[in-house]
Amino acid sequence: MDTTTTAQDVGSKVRAYRQMRKMTLRTLAEQAEVSVSFLSQLERGASGASIPTLRMIAEALGLTLADLFSDETASPHRVLRAADRPTISTSSVDKFMLTRRPLQNMEVLEGVVHPGGTVGSPSYTHGDSQELLLVLSGTIRLVLNEEEYLLTAGDSAEYRSSFTHCVINETDEDVRVLWIISPPSL
């Protein structure tokens, strides 16, 4: 593939994502610290951009640099099939991403906490996001800044991810939970 085609593809993607987010050229240019005329030329494929500049544009759009080069078509509708979910597994928990990257406003994970399993630690924090924990089935112990709460199916807790937090399954059955984090901080 030649560089003109690549520049046109990237420019088209930038335009599509900008329009999906209802951002003006000026707004995106300001957030990405580039000129409006440069951004307009990039979107039309009349100009290329350096990797650092593309990274700043991608970040302003809530994307990763790789998203601008992926074969996926920019779309406001994003479907993630269960079989394609990114998964993080340890001996204590299986976490399934329910939201596709790039994430701008929130991320949602389903977790299966195994018997005796612990997620986090008494000193665990990440970022400074709003986090919602919903227990889908079973019973867990939630430790927030040294305060303990016993949560059962249907119970939820809301807290800042900058507070120390830990989820413990003290039962002999898997417990299913849902984490919603805004903005994404994992």
Short mmCIF file of N, CA and C in Angstrom, two decimals:
data_model
loop_
_atom_site.label_atom_id
_atom_site.label_comp_id
_atom_site.label_asym_id
_atom_site.label_seq_id
_atom_site.Cartn_x
_atom_site.Cartn_y
_atom_site.Cartn_z
N MET A 1 0.86 -1.18 0.00
CA MET A 1 0.00 0.00 0.00
C MET A 1 0.90 1.24 0.00
N ASP A 2 0.60 2.23 -0.84
CA ASP A 2 1.46 3.42 -0.88
C ASP A 2 1.08 4.41 0.21
N THR A 3 1.97 5.38 0.48
CA THR A 3 1.75 6.31 1.59
C THR A 3 0.58 7.25 1.36
N THR A 4 0.25 7.57 0.10
CA THR A 4 -0.90 8.42 -0.18
C THR A 4 -2.18 7.72 0.24
N THR A 5 -2.31 6.44 -0.10
CA THR A 5 -3.48 5.68 0.30
C THR A 5 -3.56 5.61 1.83
N THR A 6 -2.45 5.35 2.48
CA THR A 6 -2.43 5.29 3.93
C THR A 6 -2.83 6.62 4.54
N ALA A 7 -2.30 7.71 4.04
CA ALA A 7 -2.66 9.04 4.55
C ALA A 7 -4.15 9.30 4.35
N GLN A 8 -4.68 8.89 3.20
CA GLN A 8 -6.11 9.09 2.94
C GLN A 8 -6.94 8.23 3.89
N ASP A 9 -6.52 6.98 4.12
CA ASP A 9 -7.24 6.10 5.02
C ASP A 9 -7.26 6.67 6.44
N VAL A 10 -6.10 7.10 6.91
CA VAL A 10 -6.01 7.66 8.26
C VAL A 10 -6.84 8.93 8.35
N GLY A 11 -6.72 9.80 7.35
CA GLY A 11 -7.50 11.03 7.36
C GLY A 11 -8.99 10.78 7.37
N SER A 12 -9.43 9.81 6.57
CA SER A 12 -10.85 9.46 6.54
C SER A 12 -11.32 8.95 7.90
N LYS A 13 -10.46 8.16 8.53
CA LYS A 13 -10.81 7.63 9.86
C LYS A 13 -10.91 8.74 10.90
N VAL A 14 -9.95 9.67 10.86
CA VAL A 14 -9.98 10.80 11.79
C VAL A 14 -11.29 11.56 11.61
N ARG A 15 -11.65 11.85 10.36
CA ARG A 15 -12.90 12.57 10.08
C ARG A 15 -14.11 11.79 10.60
N ALA A 16 -14.16 10.48 10.32
CA ALA A 16 -15.31 9.67 10.73
C ALA A 16 -15.46 9.66 12.26
N TYR A 17 -14.36 9.45 12.97
CA TYR A 17 -14.44 9.44 14.43
C TYR A 17 -14.78 10.82 14.97
N ARG A 18 -14.24 11.87 14.38
CA ARG A 18 -14.55 13.24 14.83
C ARG A 18 -16.03 13.52 14.65
N GLN A 19 -16.58 13.16 13.50
CA GLN A 19 -17.99 13.42 13.24
C GLN A 19 -18.89 12.57 14.12
N MET A 20 -18.49 11.32 14.40
CA MET A 20 -19.26 10.47 15.31
C MET A 20 -19.37 11.11 16.69
N ARG A 21 -18.28 11.77 17.09
CA ARG A 21 -18.26 12.40 18.42
C ARG A 21 -18.82 13.81 18.38
N LYS A 22 -19.34 14.21 17.22
CA LYS A 22 -19.93 15.54 17.03
C LYS A 22 -18.97 16.66 17.44
N MET A 23 -17.70 16.45 17.09
CA MET A 23 -16.66 17.44 17.37
C MET A 23 -16.44 18.28 16.12
N THR A 24 -16.23 19.56 16.30
CA THR A 24 -15.87 20.41 15.18
C THR A 24 -14.38 20.25 14.90
N LEU A 25 -13.97 20.67 13.71
CA LEU A 25 -12.54 20.68 13.39
C LEU A 25 -11.77 21.50 14.42
N ARG A 26 -12.34 22.65 14.78
CA ARG A 26 -11.69 23.54 15.73
C ARG A 26 -11.50 22.87 17.10
N THR A 27 -12.54 22.21 17.58
CA THR A 27 -12.46 21.55 18.89
C THR A 27 -11.38 20.48 18.89
N LEU A 28 -11.39 19.62 17.86
CA LEU A 28 -10.38 18.56 17.80
C LEU A 28 -8.99 19.16 17.65
N ALA A 29 -8.86 20.18 16.80
CA ALA A 29 -7.55 20.81 16.60
C ALA A 29 -7.01 21.37 17.91
N GLU A 30 -7.87 22.02 18.69
CA GLU A 30 -7.43 22.59 19.98
C GLU A 30 -7.00 21.48 20.94
N GLN A 31 -7.81 20.42 21.02
CA GLN A 31 -7.48 19.34 21.96
C GLN A 31 -6.22 18.59 21.55
N ALA A 32 -5.99 18.48 20.24
CA ALA A 32 -4.81 17.77 19.75
C ALA A 32 -3.61 18.69 19.56
N GLU A 33 -3.81 19.97 19.79
CA GLU A 33 -2.75 20.97 19.68
C GLU A 33 -2.16 21.03 18.26
N VAL A 34 -3.07 21.04 17.26
CA VAL A 34 -2.69 21.22 15.86
C VAL A 34 -3.56 22.33 15.28
N SER A 35 -3.21 22.83 14.11
CA SER A 35 -4.01 23.89 13.50
C SER A 35 -5.23 23.29 12.80
N VAL A 36 -6.27 24.09 12.66
CA VAL A 36 -7.48 23.67 11.96
C VAL A 36 -7.15 23.35 10.51
N SER A 37 -6.33 24.17 9.87
CA SER A 37 -6.01 23.93 8.46
C SER A 37 -5.23 22.62 8.29
N PHE A 38 -4.31 22.32 9.20
CA PHE A 38 -3.58 21.06 9.13
C PHE A 38 -4.53 19.89 9.27
N LEU A 39 -5.44 19.96 10.25
CA LEU A 39 -6.38 18.87 10.49
C LEU A 39 -7.29 18.67 9.28
N SER A 40 -7.73 19.75 8.68
CA SER A 40 -8.56 19.67 7.49
C SER A 40 -7.81 18.98 6.35
N GLN A 41 -6.55 19.34 6.16
CA GLN A 41 -5.74 18.71 5.12
C GLN A 41 -5.53 17.21 5.41
N LEU A 42 -5.30 16.89 6.67
CA LEU A 42 -5.12 15.49 7.06
C LEU A 42 -6.38 14.70 6.76
N GLU A 43 -7.54 15.23 7.13
CA GLU A 43 -8.79 14.52 6.90
C GLU A 43 -9.06 14.29 5.42
N ARG A 44 -8.62 15.20 4.57
CA ARG A 44 -8.82 15.07 3.12
C ARG A 44 -7.74 14.22 2.46
N GLY A 45 -6.72 13.80 3.23
CA GLY A 45 -5.63 13.01 2.68
C GLY A 45 -4.61 13.85 1.92
N ALA A 46 -4.72 15.18 2.06
CA ALA A 46 -3.80 16.08 1.36
C ALA A 46 -2.50 16.26 2.13
N SER A 47 -2.45 15.76 3.36
CA SER A 47 -1.26 15.92 4.19
C SER A 47 -1.12 14.69 5.07
N GLY A 48 0.10 14.33 5.35
CA GLY A 48 0.37 13.26 6.30
C GLY A 48 0.67 13.87 7.65
N ALA A 49 0.92 13.04 8.63
CA ALA A 49 1.23 13.53 9.97
C ALA A 49 2.26 12.61 10.61
N SER A 50 3.05 13.17 11.50
CA SER A 50 4.03 12.38 12.23
C SER A 50 3.31 11.48 13.24
N ILE A 51 3.99 10.47 13.69
CA ILE A 51 3.42 9.55 14.69
C ILE A 51 3.06 10.31 15.98
N PRO A 52 3.93 11.19 16.50
CA PRO A 52 3.53 11.92 17.71
C PRO A 52 2.27 12.78 17.50
N THR A 53 2.13 13.39 16.32
CA THR A 53 0.94 14.20 16.04
C THR A 53 -0.29 13.31 15.94
N LEU A 54 -0.17 12.17 15.26
CA LEU A 54 -1.29 11.24 15.17
C LEU A 54 -1.69 10.71 16.54
N ARG A 55 -0.70 10.49 17.40
CA ARG A 55 -0.99 10.02 18.76
C ARG A 55 -1.80 11.08 19.51
N MET A 56 -1.46 12.35 19.36
CA MET A 56 -2.20 13.42 20.04
C MET A 56 -3.63 13.52 19.49
N ILE A 57 -3.78 13.35 18.19
CA ILE A 57 -5.12 13.38 17.59
C ILE A 57 -5.94 12.19 18.09
N ALA A 58 -5.32 11.01 18.10
CA ALA A 58 -6.01 9.81 18.57
C ALA A 58 -6.45 9.98 20.02
N GLU A 59 -5.58 10.48 20.87
CA GLU A 59 -5.92 10.68 22.28
C GLU A 59 -7.07 11.67 22.44
N ALA A 60 -7.07 12.73 21.63
CA ALA A 60 -8.15 13.72 21.70
C ALA A 60 -9.48 13.09 21.28
N LEU A 61 -9.42 12.06 20.45
CA LEU A 61 -10.62 11.35 20.01
C LEU A 61 -10.98 10.19 20.93
N GLY A 62 -10.16 9.94 21.93
CA GLY A 62 -10.40 8.81 22.83
C GLY A 62 -10.01 7.49 22.20
N LEU A 63 -9.04 7.53 21.28
CA LEU A 63 -8.59 6.34 20.57
C LEU A 63 -7.14 6.04 20.90
N THR A 64 -6.69 4.89 20.44
CA THR A 64 -5.27 4.60 20.47
C THR A 64 -4.72 4.86 19.07
N LEU A 65 -3.45 5.01 18.96
CA LEU A 65 -2.82 5.21 17.67
C LEU A 65 -3.15 4.04 16.74
N ALA A 66 -3.14 2.84 17.26
CA ALA A 66 -3.43 1.65 16.45
C ALA A 66 -4.83 1.70 15.84
N ASP A 67 -5.77 2.33 16.53
CA ASP A 67 -7.14 2.42 16.00
C ASP A 67 -7.18 3.19 14.69
N LEU A 68 -6.30 4.15 14.53
CA LEU A 68 -6.29 4.93 13.29
C LEU A 68 -5.76 4.11 12.11
N PHE A 69 -5.04 3.02 12.40
CA PHE A 69 -4.46 2.19 11.35
C PHE A 69 -5.16 0.84 11.21
N SER A 70 -6.17 0.59 12.03
CA SER A 70 -6.83 -0.72 11.99
C SER A 70 -7.72 -0.82 10.76
N ASP A 71 -8.07 -2.04 10.41
CA ASP A 71 -8.93 -2.29 9.26
C ASP A 71 -10.40 -2.11 9.61
N GLU A 72 -10.72 -1.96 10.91
CA GLU A 72 -12.11 -1.77 11.30
C GLU A 72 -12.63 -0.44 10.81
N THR A 73 -13.86 -0.44 10.39
CA THR A 73 -14.51 0.78 9.94
C THR A 73 -14.97 1.56 11.16
N ALA A 74 -14.79 2.87 11.13
CA ALA A 74 -15.28 3.71 12.22
C ALA A 74 -16.79 3.62 12.24
N SER A 75 -17.35 3.33 13.39
CA SER A 75 -18.80 3.21 13.52
C SER A 75 -19.21 3.64 14.91
N PRO A 76 -20.37 4.30 15.03
CA PRO A 76 -20.86 4.67 16.36
C PRO A 76 -21.43 3.46 17.10
N HIS A 77 -21.64 2.35 16.37
CA HIS A 77 -22.21 1.13 16.95
C HIS A 77 -21.10 0.10 17.05
N ARG A 78 -20.92 -0.40 18.24
CA ARG A 78 -19.82 -1.33 18.46
C ARG A 78 -20.36 -2.59 19.11
N VAL A 79 -20.17 -3.70 18.44
CA VAL A 79 -20.63 -4.98 18.94
C VAL A 79 -19.40 -5.80 19.32
N LEU A 80 -19.46 -6.40 20.49
CA LEU A 80 -18.38 -7.28 20.94
C LEU A 80 -19.00 -8.63 21.25
N ARG A 81 -18.66 -9.61 20.46
CA ARG A 81 -19.19 -10.97 20.63
C ARG A 81 -18.54 -11.62 21.86
N ALA A 82 -19.32 -12.43 22.55
CA ALA A 82 -18.83 -13.10 23.76
C ALA A 82 -17.53 -13.85 23.49
N ALA A 83 -17.44 -14.49 22.34
CA ALA A 83 -16.24 -15.28 22.01
C ALA A 83 -15.02 -14.40 21.77
N ASP A 84 -15.24 -13.11 21.49
CA ASP A 84 -14.13 -12.20 21.18
C ASP A 84 -13.73 -11.31 22.35
N ARG A 85 -14.36 -11.48 23.50
CA ARG A 85 -14.05 -10.63 24.64
C ARG A 85 -12.62 -10.81 25.12
N PRO A 86 -11.90 -9.71 25.30
CA PRO A 86 -10.59 -9.84 25.95
C PRO A 86 -10.80 -10.35 27.38
N THR A 87 -9.96 -11.28 27.79
CA THR A 87 -10.12 -11.92 29.09
C THR A 87 -8.81 -11.84 29.87
N ILE A 88 -8.95 -11.57 31.16
CA ILE A 88 -7.81 -11.60 32.07
C ILE A 88 -8.15 -12.67 33.10
N SER A 89 -7.32 -13.68 33.20
CA SER A 89 -7.59 -14.78 34.13
C SER A 89 -6.42 -14.96 35.09
N THR A 90 -6.78 -15.14 36.36
CA THR A 90 -5.81 -15.51 37.39
C THR A 90 -6.43 -16.66 38.17
N SER A 91 -5.75 -17.13 39.17
CA SER A 91 -6.31 -18.22 39.99
C SER A 91 -7.50 -17.72 40.80
N SER A 92 -7.61 -16.41 41.02
CA SER A 92 -8.68 -15.85 41.84
C SER A 92 -9.89 -15.39 41.04
N VAL A 93 -9.66 -14.92 39.80
CA VAL A 93 -10.76 -14.29 39.07
C VAL A 93 -10.56 -14.41 37.56
N ASP A 94 -11.67 -14.46 36.85
CA ASP A 94 -11.68 -14.30 35.40
C ASP A 94 -12.41 -12.99 35.14
N LYS A 95 -11.77 -12.06 34.41
CA LYS A 95 -12.39 -10.78 34.06
C LYS A 95 -12.60 -10.74 32.56
N PHE A 96 -13.79 -10.35 32.15
CA PHE A 96 -14.14 -10.27 30.74
C PHE A 96 -14.50 -8.83 30.40
N MET A 97 -13.78 -8.25 29.43
CA MET A 97 -14.09 -6.89 28.99
C MET A 97 -15.41 -6.93 28.21
N LEU A 98 -16.37 -6.10 28.59
CA LEU A 98 -17.64 -6.03 27.89
C LEU A 98 -17.71 -4.82 26.97
N THR A 99 -16.69 -3.97 27.04
CA THR A 99 -16.61 -2.80 26.18
C THR A 99 -15.37 -2.93 25.33
N ARG A 100 -15.48 -2.48 24.11
CA ARG A 100 -14.34 -2.55 23.18
C ARG A 100 -13.48 -1.32 23.35
N ARG A 101 -12.20 -1.50 23.16
CA ARG A 101 -11.29 -0.37 23.13
C ARG A 101 -11.34 0.24 21.74
N PRO A 102 -11.15 1.49 21.54
CA PRO A 102 -10.77 2.48 22.53
C PRO A 102 -11.97 2.91 23.36
N LEU A 103 -11.70 3.19 24.59
CA LEU A 103 -12.74 3.61 25.52
C LEU A 103 -12.55 5.08 25.83
N GLN A 104 -13.63 5.81 25.82
CA GLN A 104 -13.51 7.23 26.12
C GLN A 104 -14.19 7.57 27.43
N ASN A 105 -15.38 7.01 27.65
CA ASN A 105 -16.16 7.43 28.81
C ASN A 105 -16.26 6.39 29.92
N MET A 106 -16.25 5.12 29.57
CA MET A 106 -16.39 4.10 30.61
C MET A 106 -15.87 2.78 30.10
N GLU A 107 -15.59 1.89 31.05
CA GLU A 107 -15.30 0.51 30.70
C GLU A 107 -16.12 -0.37 31.62
N VAL A 108 -16.54 -1.50 31.09
CA VAL A 108 -17.39 -2.42 31.83
C VAL A 108 -16.74 -3.80 31.76
N LEU A 109 -16.61 -4.42 32.92
CA LEU A 109 -16.02 -5.75 33.00
C LEU A 109 -16.96 -6.65 33.79
N GLU A 110 -17.08 -7.89 33.33
CA GLU A 110 -17.77 -8.90 34.11
C GLU A 110 -16.69 -9.73 34.78
N GLY A 111 -16.90 -10.05 36.04
CA GLY A 111 -15.92 -10.86 36.74
C GLY A 111 -16.54 -12.10 37.36
N VAL A 112 -15.79 -13.18 37.32
CA VAL A 112 -16.16 -14.39 38.04
C VAL A 112 -15.08 -14.58 39.08
N VAL A 113 -15.45 -14.33 40.35
CA VAL A 113 -14.49 -14.46 41.44
C VAL A 113 -14.63 -15.87 42.01
N HIS A 114 -13.54 -16.63 41.93
CA HIS A 114 -13.57 -18.04 42.33
C HIS A 114 -13.56 -18.18 43.85
N PRO A 115 -14.02 -19.34 44.34
CA PRO A 115 -14.04 -19.56 45.79
C PRO A 115 -12.68 -19.27 46.42
N GLY A 116 -12.71 -18.47 47.47
CA GLY A 116 -11.48 -18.08 48.16
C GLY A 116 -10.68 -17.01 47.43
N GLY A 117 -11.19 -16.55 46.30
CA GLY A 117 -10.47 -15.59 45.47
C GLY A 117 -10.56 -14.17 45.98
N THR A 118 -9.52 -13.40 45.69
CA THR A 118 -9.44 -11.99 46.08
C THR A 118 -9.09 -11.17 44.84
N VAL A 119 -9.79 -10.06 44.66
CA VAL A 119 -9.49 -9.12 43.58
C VAL A 119 -9.04 -7.83 44.23
N GLY A 120 -7.84 -7.39 43.89
CA GLY A 120 -7.26 -6.23 44.56
C GLY A 120 -6.56 -6.66 45.82
N SER A 121 -6.31 -5.69 46.68
CA SER A 121 -5.66 -5.96 47.95
C SER A 121 -6.06 -4.83 48.89
N PRO A 122 -5.76 -4.96 50.18
CA PRO A 122 -6.12 -3.87 51.09
C PRO A 122 -5.51 -2.52 50.70
N SER A 123 -4.48 -2.52 49.84
CA SER A 123 -3.86 -1.25 49.45
C SER A 123 -4.04 -0.95 47.95
N TYR A 124 -4.93 -1.70 47.25
CA TYR A 124 -5.09 -1.57 45.81
C TYR A 124 -5.88 -0.31 45.43
N THR A 125 -5.33 0.46 44.49
CA THR A 125 -6.02 1.61 43.89
C THR A 125 -5.64 1.64 42.41
N HIS A 126 -6.42 2.38 41.62
CA HIS A 126 -6.06 2.60 40.21
C HIS A 126 -6.76 3.87 39.75
N GLY A 127 -5.98 4.83 39.30
CA GLY A 127 -6.54 6.08 38.78
C GLY A 127 -7.39 6.81 39.81
N ASP A 128 -8.27 7.66 39.31
CA ASP A 128 -9.22 8.37 40.17
C ASP A 128 -10.55 8.44 39.43
N SER A 129 -11.11 7.27 39.16
CA SER A 129 -12.36 7.16 38.43
C SER A 129 -13.49 6.84 39.39
N GLN A 130 -14.71 6.98 38.89
CA GLN A 130 -15.88 6.52 39.62
C GLN A 130 -16.04 5.05 39.27
N GLU A 131 -16.23 4.20 40.26
CA GLU A 131 -16.36 2.77 40.02
C GLU A 131 -17.66 2.29 40.65
N LEU A 132 -18.38 1.47 39.91
CA LEU A 132 -19.60 0.86 40.42
C LEU A 132 -19.38 -0.65 40.38
N LEU A 133 -19.65 -1.31 41.48
CA LEU A 133 -19.56 -2.76 41.58
C LEU A 133 -20.97 -3.28 41.80
N LEU A 134 -21.42 -4.20 40.95
CA LEU A 134 -22.74 -4.81 41.08
C LEU A 134 -22.55 -6.31 41.22
N VAL A 135 -23.14 -6.90 42.25
CA VAL A 135 -23.06 -8.35 42.45
C VAL A 135 -24.20 -8.99 41.66
N LEU A 136 -23.85 -9.81 40.69
CA LEU A 136 -24.85 -10.47 39.85
C LEU A 136 -25.35 -11.77 40.47
N SER A 137 -24.44 -12.52 41.10
CA SER A 137 -24.85 -13.74 41.81
C SER A 137 -23.83 -14.05 42.89
N GLY A 138 -24.32 -14.61 44.00
CA GLY A 138 -23.44 -14.98 45.10
C GLY A 138 -23.28 -13.87 46.13
N THR A 139 -22.26 -14.04 46.97
CA THR A 139 -21.99 -13.11 48.06
C THR A 139 -20.50 -12.80 48.10
N ILE A 140 -20.17 -11.52 48.24
CA ILE A 140 -18.77 -11.12 48.35
C ILE A 140 -18.60 -10.16 49.52
N ARG A 141 -17.35 -10.07 49.96
CA ARG A 141 -16.98 -9.07 50.96
C ARG A 141 -16.21 -8.00 50.22
N LEU A 142 -16.65 -6.75 50.38
CA LEU A 142 -15.98 -5.60 49.77
C LEU A 142 -15.31 -4.82 50.87
N VAL A 143 -14.01 -4.56 50.72
CA VAL A 143 -13.26 -3.76 51.69
C VAL A 143 -12.92 -2.44 51.01
N LEU A 144 -13.45 -1.34 51.55
CA LEU A 144 -13.21 0.01 51.03
C LEU A 144 -12.57 0.85 52.12
N ASN A 145 -11.34 1.27 51.91
CA ASN A 145 -10.64 2.08 52.91
C ASN A 145 -10.80 1.50 54.31
N GLU A 146 -10.59 0.20 54.43
CA GLU A 146 -10.63 -0.54 55.69
C GLU A 146 -12.03 -0.76 56.25
N GLU A 147 -13.09 -0.27 55.57
CA GLU A 147 -14.46 -0.57 55.98
C GLU A 147 -14.93 -1.77 55.18
N GLU A 148 -15.65 -2.70 55.83
CA GLU A 148 -16.07 -3.93 55.16
C GLU A 148 -17.58 -3.96 54.97
N TYR A 149 -17.98 -4.49 53.80
CA TYR A 149 -19.39 -4.60 53.45
C TYR A 149 -19.63 -5.99 52.88
N LEU A 150 -20.69 -6.65 53.31
CA LEU A 150 -21.08 -7.93 52.76
C LEU A 150 -22.15 -7.64 51.70
N LEU A 151 -21.88 -8.00 50.45
CA LEU A 151 -22.80 -7.71 49.35
C LEU A 151 -23.32 -9.01 48.76
N THR A 152 -24.62 -9.06 48.51
CA THR A 152 -25.24 -10.24 47.89
C THR A 152 -25.84 -9.85 46.55
N ALA A 153 -26.33 -10.85 45.81
CA ALA A 153 -26.87 -10.63 44.47
C ALA A 153 -27.84 -9.45 44.45
N GLY A 154 -27.58 -8.52 43.54
CA GLY A 154 -28.42 -7.32 43.40
C GLY A 154 -27.88 -6.12 44.12
N ASP A 155 -26.97 -6.34 45.09
CA ASP A 155 -26.36 -5.22 45.82
C ASP A 155 -25.31 -4.55 44.95
N SER A 156 -25.11 -3.26 45.20
CA SER A 156 -24.07 -2.53 44.46
C SER A 156 -23.35 -1.58 45.42
N ALA A 157 -22.18 -1.18 45.01
CA ALA A 157 -21.39 -0.21 45.78
C ALA A 157 -20.75 0.74 44.77
N GLU A 158 -20.67 1.99 45.15
CA GLU A 158 -20.08 3.02 44.30
C GLU A 158 -18.98 3.69 45.09
N TYR A 159 -17.82 3.89 44.44
CA TYR A 159 -16.67 4.46 45.15
C TYR A 159 -15.67 4.99 44.15
N ARG A 160 -14.71 5.77 44.61
CA ARG A 160 -13.62 6.27 43.77
C ARG A 160 -12.56 5.18 43.69
N SER A 161 -12.03 4.97 42.50
CA SER A 161 -11.00 3.94 42.34
C SER A 161 -9.69 4.33 43.01
N SER A 162 -9.58 5.59 43.43
CA SER A 162 -8.39 6.04 44.16
C SER A 162 -8.46 5.64 45.64
N PHE A 163 -9.62 5.16 46.09
CA PHE A 163 -9.73 4.62 47.45
C PHE A 163 -9.23 3.18 47.42
N THR A 164 -8.63 2.73 48.50
CA THR A 164 -8.21 1.34 48.55
C THR A 164 -9.46 0.46 48.51
N HIS A 165 -9.38 -0.61 47.70
CA HIS A 165 -10.54 -1.48 47.59
C HIS A 165 -10.12 -2.90 47.24
N CYS A 166 -10.94 -3.83 47.73
CA CYS A 166 -10.63 -5.25 47.60
C CYS A 166 -11.95 -6.02 47.62
N VAL A 167 -12.08 -7.01 46.74
CA VAL A 167 -13.26 -7.88 46.69
C VAL A 167 -12.80 -9.28 47.07
N ILE A 168 -13.52 -9.91 48.01
CA ILE A 168 -13.13 -11.23 48.51
C ILE A 168 -14.32 -12.17 48.43
N ASN A 169 -14.10 -13.35 47.84
CA ASN A 169 -15.14 -14.39 47.81
C ASN A 169 -14.80 -15.40 48.90
N GLU A 170 -15.55 -15.35 49.99
CA GLU A 170 -15.30 -16.26 51.12
C GLU A 170 -16.18 -17.50 51.05
N THR A 171 -16.92 -17.66 49.94
CA THR A 171 -17.83 -18.80 49.80
C THR A 171 -17.15 -19.93 49.03
N ASP A 172 -17.89 -21.03 48.87
CA ASP A 172 -17.34 -22.15 48.10
C ASP A 172 -17.94 -22.22 46.69
N GLU A 173 -18.51 -21.11 46.22
CA GLU A 173 -19.07 -21.02 44.87
C GLU A 173 -18.52 -19.81 44.15
N ASP A 174 -18.48 -19.88 42.81
CA ASP A 174 -18.11 -18.71 42.01
C ASP A 174 -19.12 -17.59 42.26
N VAL A 175 -18.61 -16.36 42.27
CA VAL A 175 -19.46 -15.18 42.42
C VAL A 175 -19.29 -14.34 41.16
N ARG A 176 -20.42 -13.92 40.57
CA ARG A 176 -20.36 -13.08 39.36
C ARG A 176 -20.62 -11.63 39.75
N VAL A 177 -19.76 -10.75 39.25
CA VAL A 177 -19.88 -9.32 39.53
C VAL A 177 -19.71 -8.54 38.23
N LEU A 178 -20.12 -7.28 38.28
CA LEU A 178 -19.95 -6.37 37.16
C LEU A 178 -19.28 -5.12 37.68
N TRP A 179 -18.22 -4.67 36.98
CA TRP A 179 -17.56 -3.42 37.32
C TRP A 179 -17.82 -2.43 36.20
N ILE A 180 -18.25 -1.24 36.54
CA ILE A 180 -18.38 -0.15 35.57
C ILE A 180 -17.48 0.97 36.07
N ILE A 181 -16.55 1.40 35.23
CA ILE A 181 -15.53 2.37 35.63
C ILE A 181 -15.56 3.54 34.66
N SER A 182 -15.70 4.75 35.22
CA SER A 182 -15.77 5.94 34.37
C SER A 182 -14.97 7.09 34.98
N PRO A 183 -14.05 7.67 34.23
CA PRO A 183 -13.55 7.21 32.93
C PRO A 183 -12.68 5.98 33.13
N PRO A 184 -12.38 5.27 32.04
CA PRO A 184 -11.58 4.05 32.15
C PRO A 184 -10.25 4.31 32.87
N SER A 185 -9.89 3.40 33.78
CA SER A 185 -8.62 3.59 34.49
C SER A 185 -7.88 2.28 34.73
N LEU A 186 -8.34 1.21 34.13
CA LEU A 186 -7.62 -0.07 34.30
C LEU A 186 -6.54 -0.21 33.27
#
